[in-house]
Coordinates of C-alpha atoms in Angstrom, one line a residue:
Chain K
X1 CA 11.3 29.5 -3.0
X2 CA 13.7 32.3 -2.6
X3 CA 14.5 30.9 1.2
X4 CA 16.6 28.4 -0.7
X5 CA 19.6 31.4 -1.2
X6 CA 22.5 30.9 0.9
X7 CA 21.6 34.7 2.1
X8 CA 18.6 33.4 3.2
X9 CA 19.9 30.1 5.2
X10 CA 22.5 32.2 6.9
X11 CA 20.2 35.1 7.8
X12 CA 18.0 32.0 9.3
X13 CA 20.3 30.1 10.9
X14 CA 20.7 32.2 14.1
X15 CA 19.9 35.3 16.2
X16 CA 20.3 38.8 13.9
X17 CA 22.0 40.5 17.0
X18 CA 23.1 43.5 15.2
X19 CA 23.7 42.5 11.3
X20 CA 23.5 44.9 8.9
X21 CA 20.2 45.1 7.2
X22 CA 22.0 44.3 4.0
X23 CA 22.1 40.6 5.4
X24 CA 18.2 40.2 4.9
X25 CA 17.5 38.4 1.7
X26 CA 16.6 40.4 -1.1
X27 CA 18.3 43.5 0.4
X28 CA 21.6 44.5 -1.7
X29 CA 23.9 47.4 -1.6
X30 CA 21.3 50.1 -3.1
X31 CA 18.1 48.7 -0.7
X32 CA 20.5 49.3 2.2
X33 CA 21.7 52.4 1.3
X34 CA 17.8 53.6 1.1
X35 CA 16.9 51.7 3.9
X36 CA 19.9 53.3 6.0
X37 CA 19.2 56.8 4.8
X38 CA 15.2 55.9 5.7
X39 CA 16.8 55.2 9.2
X40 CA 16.8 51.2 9.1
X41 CA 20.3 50.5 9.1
X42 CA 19.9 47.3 10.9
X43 CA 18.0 44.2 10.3
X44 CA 16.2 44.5 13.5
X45 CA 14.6 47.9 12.6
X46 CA 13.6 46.0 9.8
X47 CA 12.5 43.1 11.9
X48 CA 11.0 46.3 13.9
X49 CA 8.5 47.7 11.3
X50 CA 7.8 43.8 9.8
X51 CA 6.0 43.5 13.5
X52 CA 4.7 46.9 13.8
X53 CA 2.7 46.1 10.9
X54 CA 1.9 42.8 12.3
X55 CA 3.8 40.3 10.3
X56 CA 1.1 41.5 7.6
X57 CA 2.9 40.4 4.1
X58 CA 1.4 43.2 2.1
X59 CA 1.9 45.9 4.2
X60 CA 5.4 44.9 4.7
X61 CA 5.6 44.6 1.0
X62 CA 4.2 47.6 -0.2
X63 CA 6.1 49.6 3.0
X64 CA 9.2 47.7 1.5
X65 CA 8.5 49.5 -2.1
X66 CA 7.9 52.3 -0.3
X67 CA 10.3 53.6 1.7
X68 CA 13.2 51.5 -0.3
X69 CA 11.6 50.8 -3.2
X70 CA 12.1 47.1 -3.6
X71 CA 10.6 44.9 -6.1
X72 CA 8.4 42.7 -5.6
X73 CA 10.9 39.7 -5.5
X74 CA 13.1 41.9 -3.0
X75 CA 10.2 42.3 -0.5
X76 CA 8.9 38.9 -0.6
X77 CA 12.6 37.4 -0.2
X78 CA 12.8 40.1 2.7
X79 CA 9.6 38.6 4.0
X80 CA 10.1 35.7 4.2
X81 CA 13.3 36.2 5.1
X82 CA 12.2 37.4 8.5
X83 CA 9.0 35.6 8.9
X84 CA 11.1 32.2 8.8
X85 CA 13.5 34.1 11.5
X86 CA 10.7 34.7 13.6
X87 CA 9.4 31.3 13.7
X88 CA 13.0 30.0 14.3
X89 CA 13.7 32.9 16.9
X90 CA 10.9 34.6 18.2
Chain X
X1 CA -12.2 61.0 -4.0
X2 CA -12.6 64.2 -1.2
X3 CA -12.4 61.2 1.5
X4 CA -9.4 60.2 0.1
X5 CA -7.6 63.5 0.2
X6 CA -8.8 63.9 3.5
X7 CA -7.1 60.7 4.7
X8 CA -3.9 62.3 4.3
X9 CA -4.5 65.2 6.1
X10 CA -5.5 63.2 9.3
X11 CA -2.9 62.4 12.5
X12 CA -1.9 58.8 12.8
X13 CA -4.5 58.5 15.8
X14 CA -7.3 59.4 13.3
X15 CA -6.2 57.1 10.8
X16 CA -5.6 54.2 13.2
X17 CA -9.5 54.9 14.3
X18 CA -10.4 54.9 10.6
X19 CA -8.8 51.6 10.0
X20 CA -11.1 50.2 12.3
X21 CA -13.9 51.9 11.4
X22 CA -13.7 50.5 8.2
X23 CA -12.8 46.8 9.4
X24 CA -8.9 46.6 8.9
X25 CA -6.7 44.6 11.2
X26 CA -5.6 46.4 14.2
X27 CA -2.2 47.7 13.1
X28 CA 0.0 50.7 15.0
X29 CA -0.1 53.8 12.7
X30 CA 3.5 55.3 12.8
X31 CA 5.2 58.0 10.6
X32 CA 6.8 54.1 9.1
X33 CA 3.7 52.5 8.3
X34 CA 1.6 55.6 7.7
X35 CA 1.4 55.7 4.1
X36 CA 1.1 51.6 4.0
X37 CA -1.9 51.9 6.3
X38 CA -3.6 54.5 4.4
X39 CA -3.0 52.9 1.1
X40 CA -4.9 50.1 2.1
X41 CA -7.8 52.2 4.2
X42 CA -8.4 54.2 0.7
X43 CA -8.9 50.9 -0.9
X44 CA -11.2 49.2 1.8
X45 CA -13.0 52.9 1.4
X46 CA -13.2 52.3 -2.3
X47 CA -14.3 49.0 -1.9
X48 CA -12.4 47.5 -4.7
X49 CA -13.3 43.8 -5.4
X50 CA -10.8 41.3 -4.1
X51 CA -8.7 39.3 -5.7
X52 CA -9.0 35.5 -5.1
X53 CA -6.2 34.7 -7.2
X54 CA -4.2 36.9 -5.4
X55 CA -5.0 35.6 -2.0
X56 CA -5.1 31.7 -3.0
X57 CA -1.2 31.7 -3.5
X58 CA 1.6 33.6 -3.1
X59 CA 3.4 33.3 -6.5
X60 CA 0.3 34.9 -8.1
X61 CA 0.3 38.4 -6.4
X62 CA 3.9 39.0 -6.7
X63 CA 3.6 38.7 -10.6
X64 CA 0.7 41.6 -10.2
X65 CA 2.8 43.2 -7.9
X66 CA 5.4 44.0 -10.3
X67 CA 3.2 44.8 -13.4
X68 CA 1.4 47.3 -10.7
X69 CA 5.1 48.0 -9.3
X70 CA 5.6 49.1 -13.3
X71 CA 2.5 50.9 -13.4
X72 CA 1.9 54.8 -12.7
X73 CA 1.8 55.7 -9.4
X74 CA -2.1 56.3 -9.8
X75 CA -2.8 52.9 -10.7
X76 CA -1.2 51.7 -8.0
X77 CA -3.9 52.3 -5.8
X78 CA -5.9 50.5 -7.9
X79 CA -3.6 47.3 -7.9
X80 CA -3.6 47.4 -3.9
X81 CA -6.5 47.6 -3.2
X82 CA -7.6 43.7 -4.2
X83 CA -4.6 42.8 -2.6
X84 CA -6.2 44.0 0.5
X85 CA -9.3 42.7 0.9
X86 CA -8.6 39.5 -0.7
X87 CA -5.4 38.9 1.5
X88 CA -6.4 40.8 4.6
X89 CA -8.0 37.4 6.1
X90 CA -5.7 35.0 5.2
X91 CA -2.9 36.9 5.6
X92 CA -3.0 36.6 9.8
X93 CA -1.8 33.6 9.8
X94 CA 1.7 33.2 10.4
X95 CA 1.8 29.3 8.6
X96 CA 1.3 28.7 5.6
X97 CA -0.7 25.4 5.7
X98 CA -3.4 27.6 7.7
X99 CA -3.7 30.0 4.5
X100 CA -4.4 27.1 1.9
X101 CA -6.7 25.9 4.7
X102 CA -8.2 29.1 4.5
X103 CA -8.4 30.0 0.7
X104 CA -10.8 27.1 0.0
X105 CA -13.5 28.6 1.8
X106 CA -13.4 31.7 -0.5
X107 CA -13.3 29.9 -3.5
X108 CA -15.5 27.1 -3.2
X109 CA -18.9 29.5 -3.3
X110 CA -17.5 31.4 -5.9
X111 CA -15.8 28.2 -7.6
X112 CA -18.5 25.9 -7.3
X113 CA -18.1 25.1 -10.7
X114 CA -14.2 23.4 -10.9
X115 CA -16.0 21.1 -7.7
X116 CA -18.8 19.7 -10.1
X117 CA -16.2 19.1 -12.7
X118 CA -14.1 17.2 -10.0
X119 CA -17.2 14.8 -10.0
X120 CA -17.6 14.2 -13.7
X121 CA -13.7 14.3 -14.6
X122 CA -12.6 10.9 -12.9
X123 CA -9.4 10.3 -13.1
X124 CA -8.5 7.1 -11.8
X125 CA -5.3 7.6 -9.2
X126 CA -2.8 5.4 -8.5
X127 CA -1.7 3.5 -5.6
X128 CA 0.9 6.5 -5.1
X129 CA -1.2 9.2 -5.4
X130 CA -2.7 7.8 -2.3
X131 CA 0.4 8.7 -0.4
X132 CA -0.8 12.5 -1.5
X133 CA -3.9 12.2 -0.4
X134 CA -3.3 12.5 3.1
X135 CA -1.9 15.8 2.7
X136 CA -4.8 17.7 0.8
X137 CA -7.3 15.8 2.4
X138 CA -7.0 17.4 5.5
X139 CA -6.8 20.7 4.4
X140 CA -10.1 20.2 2.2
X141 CA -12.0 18.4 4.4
X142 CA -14.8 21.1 4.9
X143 CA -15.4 21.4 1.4
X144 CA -14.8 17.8 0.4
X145 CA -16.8 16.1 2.8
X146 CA -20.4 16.6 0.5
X147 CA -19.0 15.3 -2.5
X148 CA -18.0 11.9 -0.5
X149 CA -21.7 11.6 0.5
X150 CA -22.4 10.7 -2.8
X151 CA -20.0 7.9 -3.1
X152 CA -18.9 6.1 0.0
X153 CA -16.4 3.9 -1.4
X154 CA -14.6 6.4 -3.4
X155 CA -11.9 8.1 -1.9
X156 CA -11.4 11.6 -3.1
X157 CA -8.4 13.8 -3.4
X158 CA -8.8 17.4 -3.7
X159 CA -6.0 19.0 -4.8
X160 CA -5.4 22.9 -5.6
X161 CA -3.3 24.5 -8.2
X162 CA -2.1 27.7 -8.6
X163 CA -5.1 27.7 -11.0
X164 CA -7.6 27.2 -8.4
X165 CA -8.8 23.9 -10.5
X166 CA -9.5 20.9 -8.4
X167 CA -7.9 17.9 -9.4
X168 CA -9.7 14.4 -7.8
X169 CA -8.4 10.9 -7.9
X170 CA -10.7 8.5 -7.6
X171 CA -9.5 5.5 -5.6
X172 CA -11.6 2.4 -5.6
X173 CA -11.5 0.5 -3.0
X174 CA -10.5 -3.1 -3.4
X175 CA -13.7 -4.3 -4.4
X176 CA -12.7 -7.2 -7.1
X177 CA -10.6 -9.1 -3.8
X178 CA -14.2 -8.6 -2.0
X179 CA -15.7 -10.7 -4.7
X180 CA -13.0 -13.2 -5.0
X181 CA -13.0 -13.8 -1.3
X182 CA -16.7 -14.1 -1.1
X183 CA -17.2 -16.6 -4.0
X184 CA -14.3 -18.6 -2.9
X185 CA -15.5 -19.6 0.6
X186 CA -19.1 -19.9 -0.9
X187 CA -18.2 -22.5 -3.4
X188 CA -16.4 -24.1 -0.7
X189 CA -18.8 -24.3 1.8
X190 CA -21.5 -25.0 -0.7
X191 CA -19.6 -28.4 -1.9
X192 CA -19.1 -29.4 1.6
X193 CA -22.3 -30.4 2.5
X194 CA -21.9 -33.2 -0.4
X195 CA -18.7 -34.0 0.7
X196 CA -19.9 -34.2 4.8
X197 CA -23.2 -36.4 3.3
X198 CA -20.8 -39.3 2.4
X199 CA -20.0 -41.2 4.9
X200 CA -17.6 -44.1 4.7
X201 CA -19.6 -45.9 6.4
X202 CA -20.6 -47.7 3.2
X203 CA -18.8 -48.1 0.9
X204 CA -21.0 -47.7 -2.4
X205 CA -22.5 -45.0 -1.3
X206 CA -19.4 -43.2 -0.8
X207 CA -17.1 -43.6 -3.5
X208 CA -19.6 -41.9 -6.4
X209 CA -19.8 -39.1 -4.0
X210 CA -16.0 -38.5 -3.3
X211 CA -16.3 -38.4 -7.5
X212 CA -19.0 -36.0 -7.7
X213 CA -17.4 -34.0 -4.7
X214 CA -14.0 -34.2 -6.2
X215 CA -14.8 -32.9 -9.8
X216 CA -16.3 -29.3 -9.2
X217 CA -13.4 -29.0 -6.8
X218 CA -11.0 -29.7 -10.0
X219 CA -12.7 -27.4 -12.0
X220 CA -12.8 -24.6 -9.5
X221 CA -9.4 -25.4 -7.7
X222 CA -7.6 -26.7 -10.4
X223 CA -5.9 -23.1 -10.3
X224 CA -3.2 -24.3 -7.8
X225 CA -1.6 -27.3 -6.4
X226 CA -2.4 -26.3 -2.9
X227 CA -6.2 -25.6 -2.8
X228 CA -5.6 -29.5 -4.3
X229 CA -4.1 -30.2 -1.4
X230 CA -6.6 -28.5 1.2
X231 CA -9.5 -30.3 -0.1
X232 CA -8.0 -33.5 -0.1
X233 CA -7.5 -33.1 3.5
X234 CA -10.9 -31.8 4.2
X235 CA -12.4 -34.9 2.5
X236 CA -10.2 -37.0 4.6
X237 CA -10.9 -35.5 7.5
X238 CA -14.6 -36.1 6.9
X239 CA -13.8 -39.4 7.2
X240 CA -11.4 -39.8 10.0
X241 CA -13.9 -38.2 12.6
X242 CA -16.8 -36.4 12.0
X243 CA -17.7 -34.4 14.9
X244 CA -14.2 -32.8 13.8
X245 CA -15.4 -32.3 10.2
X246 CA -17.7 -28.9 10.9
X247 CA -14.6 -27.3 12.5
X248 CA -11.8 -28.5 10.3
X249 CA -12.7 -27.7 6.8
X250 CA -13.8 -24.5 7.5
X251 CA -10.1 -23.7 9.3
X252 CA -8.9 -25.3 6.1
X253 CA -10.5 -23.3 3.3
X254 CA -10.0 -20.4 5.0
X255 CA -6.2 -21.3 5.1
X256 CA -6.5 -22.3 1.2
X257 CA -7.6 -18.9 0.5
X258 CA -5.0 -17.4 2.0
X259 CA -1.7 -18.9 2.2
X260 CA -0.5 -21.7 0.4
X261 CA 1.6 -23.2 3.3
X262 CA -1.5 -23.8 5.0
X263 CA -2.7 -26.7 2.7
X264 CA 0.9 -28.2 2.0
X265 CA 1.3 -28.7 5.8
X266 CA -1.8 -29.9 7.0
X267 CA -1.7 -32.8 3.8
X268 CA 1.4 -33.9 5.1
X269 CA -0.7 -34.3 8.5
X270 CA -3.0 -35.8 7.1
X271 CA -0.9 -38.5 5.3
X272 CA 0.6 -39.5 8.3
X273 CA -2.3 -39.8 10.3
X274 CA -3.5 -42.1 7.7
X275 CA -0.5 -44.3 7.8
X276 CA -1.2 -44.3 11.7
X277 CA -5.0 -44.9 11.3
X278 CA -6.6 -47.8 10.4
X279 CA -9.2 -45.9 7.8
X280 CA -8.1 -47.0 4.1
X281 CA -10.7 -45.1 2.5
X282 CA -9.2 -41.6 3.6
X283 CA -6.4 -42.2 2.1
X284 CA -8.2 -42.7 -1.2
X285 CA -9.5 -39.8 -0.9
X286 CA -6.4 -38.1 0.5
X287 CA -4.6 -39.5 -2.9
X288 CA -7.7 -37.7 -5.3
X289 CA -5.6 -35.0 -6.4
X290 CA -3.5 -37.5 -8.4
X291 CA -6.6 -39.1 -9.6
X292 CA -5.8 -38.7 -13.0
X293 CA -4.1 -41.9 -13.4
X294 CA -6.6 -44.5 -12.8
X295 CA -5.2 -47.4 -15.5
X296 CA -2.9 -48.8 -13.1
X297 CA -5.6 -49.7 -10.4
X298 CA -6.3 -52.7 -11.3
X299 CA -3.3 -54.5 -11.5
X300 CA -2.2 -53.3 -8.2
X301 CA -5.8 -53.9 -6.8
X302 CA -5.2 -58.0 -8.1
X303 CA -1.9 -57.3 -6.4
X304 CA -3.7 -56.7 -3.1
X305 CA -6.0 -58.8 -3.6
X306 CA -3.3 -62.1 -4.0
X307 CA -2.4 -60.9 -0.7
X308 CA -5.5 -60.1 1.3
X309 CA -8.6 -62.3 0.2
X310 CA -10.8 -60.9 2.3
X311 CA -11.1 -57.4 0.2
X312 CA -13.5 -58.8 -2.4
X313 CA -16.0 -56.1 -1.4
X314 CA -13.8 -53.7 -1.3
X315 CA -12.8 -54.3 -5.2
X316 CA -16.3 -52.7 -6.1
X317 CA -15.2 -49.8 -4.6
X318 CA -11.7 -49.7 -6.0
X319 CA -12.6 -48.0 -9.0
X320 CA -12.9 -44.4 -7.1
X321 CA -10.3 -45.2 -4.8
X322 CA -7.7 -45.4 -7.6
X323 CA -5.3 -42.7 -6.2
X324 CA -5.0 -44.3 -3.4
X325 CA -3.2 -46.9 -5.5
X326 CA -1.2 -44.6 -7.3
X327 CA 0.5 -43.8 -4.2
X328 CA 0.5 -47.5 -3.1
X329 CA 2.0 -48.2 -6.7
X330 CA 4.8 -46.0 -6.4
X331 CA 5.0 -47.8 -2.7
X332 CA 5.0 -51.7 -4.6
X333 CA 7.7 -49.9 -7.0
X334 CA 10.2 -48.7 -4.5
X335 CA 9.2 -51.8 -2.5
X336 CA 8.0 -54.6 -5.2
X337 CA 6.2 -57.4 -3.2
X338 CA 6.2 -55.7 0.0
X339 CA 2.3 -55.5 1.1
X340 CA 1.3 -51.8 2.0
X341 CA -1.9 -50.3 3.4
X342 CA -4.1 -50.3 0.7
X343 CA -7.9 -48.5 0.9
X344 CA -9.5 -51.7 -0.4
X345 CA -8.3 -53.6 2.9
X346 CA -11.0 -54.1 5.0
X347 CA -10.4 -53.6 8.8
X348 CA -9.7 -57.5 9.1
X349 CA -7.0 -57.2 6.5
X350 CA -5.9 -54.2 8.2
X351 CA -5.9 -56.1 11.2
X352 CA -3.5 -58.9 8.9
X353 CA -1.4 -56.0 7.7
X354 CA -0.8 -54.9 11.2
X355 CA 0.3 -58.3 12.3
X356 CA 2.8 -58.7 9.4
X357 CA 4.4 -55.4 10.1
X358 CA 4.9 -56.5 13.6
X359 CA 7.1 -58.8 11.9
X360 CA 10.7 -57.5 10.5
X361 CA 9.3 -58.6 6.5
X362 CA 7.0 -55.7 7.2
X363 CA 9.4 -52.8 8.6
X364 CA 10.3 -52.1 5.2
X365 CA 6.7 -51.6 4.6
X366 CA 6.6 -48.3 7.0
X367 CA 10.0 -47.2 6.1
X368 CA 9.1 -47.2 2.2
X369 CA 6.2 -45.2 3.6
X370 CA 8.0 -42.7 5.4
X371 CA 10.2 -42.8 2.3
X372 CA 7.4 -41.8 0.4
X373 CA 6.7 -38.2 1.6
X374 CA 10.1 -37.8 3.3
X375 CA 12.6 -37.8 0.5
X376 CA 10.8 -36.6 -2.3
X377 CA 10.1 -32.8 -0.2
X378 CA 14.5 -33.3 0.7
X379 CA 15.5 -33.9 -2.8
X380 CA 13.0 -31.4 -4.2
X381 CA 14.4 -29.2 -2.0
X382 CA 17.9 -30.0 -2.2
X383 CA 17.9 -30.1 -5.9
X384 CA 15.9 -26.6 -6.0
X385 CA 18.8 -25.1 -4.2
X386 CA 21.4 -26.4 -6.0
X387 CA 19.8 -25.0 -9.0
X388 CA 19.6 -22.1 -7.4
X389 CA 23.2 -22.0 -6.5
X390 CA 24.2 -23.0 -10.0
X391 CA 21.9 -19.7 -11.3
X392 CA 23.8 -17.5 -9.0
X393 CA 27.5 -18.7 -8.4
X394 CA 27.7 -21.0 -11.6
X395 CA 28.8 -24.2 -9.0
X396 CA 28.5 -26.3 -12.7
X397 CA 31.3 -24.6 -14.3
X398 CA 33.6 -24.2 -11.4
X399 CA 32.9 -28.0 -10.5
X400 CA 33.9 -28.9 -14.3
X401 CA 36.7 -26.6 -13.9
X402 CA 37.7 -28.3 -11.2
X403 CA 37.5 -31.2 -12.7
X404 CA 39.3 -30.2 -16.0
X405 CA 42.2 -28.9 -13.1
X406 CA 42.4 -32.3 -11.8
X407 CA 42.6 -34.5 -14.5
X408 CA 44.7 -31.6 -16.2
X409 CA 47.3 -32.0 -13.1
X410 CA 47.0 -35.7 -13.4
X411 CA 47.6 -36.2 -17.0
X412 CA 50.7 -34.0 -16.2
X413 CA 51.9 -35.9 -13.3
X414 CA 51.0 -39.5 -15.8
X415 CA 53.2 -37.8 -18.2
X416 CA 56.0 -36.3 -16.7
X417 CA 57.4 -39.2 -15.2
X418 CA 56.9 -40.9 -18.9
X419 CA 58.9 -38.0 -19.9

């Protein structure tokens, strides 16, 4: 499971507030810098589209290759990075 | 393709209504998720077959995902699209226990092939895998629940892989215990009825039938000491009185069955009820399980009879009876000449014996009886523990050591006076 990273259990742990979307899991330095130029420079914009599109995985996926273009390991960490904060938070 | 093209040309209100024209989850089209959304409308449009394997786990599409992430941009579409329908339903749930609930449904009518295999392929589970059970069992109930009808007793665990293959263990319940329960009691009860038959009212009769009764029980119980013991104490109780019998023995196999403490304690009861009672011939057949020795009888029968006259009839009977007189003999060699309750005596004798141990010649007479049972359980016991003790802490070779220490300091103090 990627959810075992130390990214991951920190990201988890408590309320995003207004980290940086380079403290979701599976989102570096260069997913960042595309997310931030796409406009999601925080992780709740992220958290933002991930329930726009309705907590679906594979449309958060493939808009995760899209607009930052992720691999497929990125987006799923990503995933369930925030899925696992929802059901802790939301 | 022209529907495709014209997707793209459409206003996110458009596409939205297109998504559920065509059956895809209500989802919010925005200049975000635009291109997501009409990824997957085109390949609900193109009606791409679905993936099962993609949508039965979650490791299995993400290694698609990156050979179509790899892929030209054209066969992406392509590679979507099975995510989408295959995913789309199970994909709404937020936990992940609801998807793998979910899954089996899809595969089963198109898998029904890994569930006959399940049948055929028995793989005999452990007692641990049953611990596992629990968890799969649940989730595969709706699927599972037809192949139980075909064998009750067998319990069943379904599990899936990442392969979609069903692995079963097959669980048996305890059915060999069934059988060893059931014949147990049966033989039980079955020999009873020739046990309950003899009386003691007279003696002839009575004595071939505690033989007859007593061998099958040998053969059959001659596994442990403490089925021994039960029987004994059934057969006495026969004796002592009857309208107690019909309860008792069946209270008493049942407890030989099961523990073994049962058929120690009530043995012991049972002895000393004897030694109370006035009835001889229970005690002979309380003594059976030491049957074996038998040559001895008649020198301590002679013994009693020097004593007590009045047994003569009783001698015919002696022969059945010689347990009894094991026990007594081990009584006469603790005690020599002391005169004990014997199973020969008749109640007259008894009535003699009773007398003399209202004298103080025949105190010794109960005391070596209590000292019979009493201090051979005591000493077994003790000794057991001191064995014990010496397996554990070695008390032998620190007692020697001890010793050694002792008579080492004393042959020093002895010679340094000398000196």
């Amino acid at each position: 499971m990627s959810g075992t990273t130390q990214k991951y259990k920190n990201f988890v742990a408590e309320p995003m507030g207004e980290k940086s979307v380079t403290e979701l899991a599976g989102i570096g330095e260069t997913l960042g810098g595309r997310l931030t130029e796409a406009g999601f420079d925080k992780a709740y914009t992220v958290l933002g589209q991930y329930l726009v599109l309705k907590k679906d995985e594979e449309l958060f996926k493939d808009w995760m290759k899209d607009v930052c273009h992720a691999s497929s390991k990125q987006a799923s960490d990503c995933y369930n990075c925030l899925n696992d904060w929802c059901e802790e938070f939301l | 393709m022209s529907d495709l093209s014209y997707l793209e040309t459409i206003s996110n209100k458009e596409l939205h209504a297109k998504c559920l024209e065509y059956g895809l989850p209500n989802i919010p089209v925005t200049d975000s998720s635009r291109k997501v959304i009409l990824r997957r409308l085109q390949s609900s449009i193109l009606g791409v077959p679905s993936k099962n394997a993609a949508a039965a786990t979650k490791k299995t599409p993400r290694r698609e995902t990156i050979h179509s992430s790899k892929a030209t941009p054209a066969a992406v579409i392509d590679t979507s699209v099975p995510r989408v329908a295959g995913k789309s339903p199970s994909r709404n749930n937020n936990n992940s226990r609801r998807t793998i609930g979910v899954t089996p449904r899809e595969y089963y009518p198109l898998d029904s092939s890994p569930v006959r295999t399940v049948q055929t392929t028995t793989t005999v589970s452990d007692v641990g895998s049953q611990s596992e059970d629990d968890d799969f069992y649940q989730v595969n109930s709706p699927s599972v629940k037809p192949q139980k009808r075909d064998d009750t007793r067998l319990r069943r665990s379904v599990s899936l892989t990442k392969s979609g293959v069903l692995t079963t263990s097959y669980t048996r319940e305890v059915e060999k215990p069934h059988y060893e329960e059931e014949e147990q009691p049966q033989s039980y009860t079955y020999q009873r009825p020739q046990v309950a038959a003899a009386p003691a009212r007279t003696l002839p009769i009575y004595e071939p039938r505690i033989e007859r009764s007593y061998r099958p029980d040998l053969s059959r119980q001659s596994l442990t000491q403490t089925q021994l013991n039960s029987t004994s104490y059934l057969e006495a109780s026969n004796e002592y009185n009857e309208p107690l019998m019909q309860q008792a023995p069946r209270n008493t196999f049942s407890g030989s069955a099961a523990p073994f403490n049962l058929g120690g304690t009530s043995s012991s009861a049972v002895r000393q009820r004897q030694t109370i009672g006035d009835s001889g011939f229970a005690r002979g057949r309380l003594l059976q399980p030491t049957y074996k020795v038998n040559s001895l009888y008649p020198q301590l029968n002679d013994f009693y009879d020097q004593h007590n006259n009045t047994v003569q009839p009783m001698d015919l009977d002696t022969d059945s009876e010689s347990e009894a007189e094991i026990q007594q003999r081990r009584q006469h060699q603790r005690s020599p000449g002391d005169s004990t309750d014997s199973p020969y005596l008749s109640h007259f004798s008894r009535q003699l014996d009773t007398r003399k141990r209202s004298s103080p010649l025949a105190r010794p007479q109960m005391r070596s009886t209590i000292q019979q049972e009493d201090p051979n359980a005591p000493m077994n016991q003790f000794r057991a523990l001191i064995t014990s003790l010496d397996r554990q802490y070695h008390l032998k070779f620190y007692f020697f050591l001890m010793l050694a220490v002792v008579l080492a300091t004393l042959i020093y103090v002895i010679v340094t006076p000398a000196v």
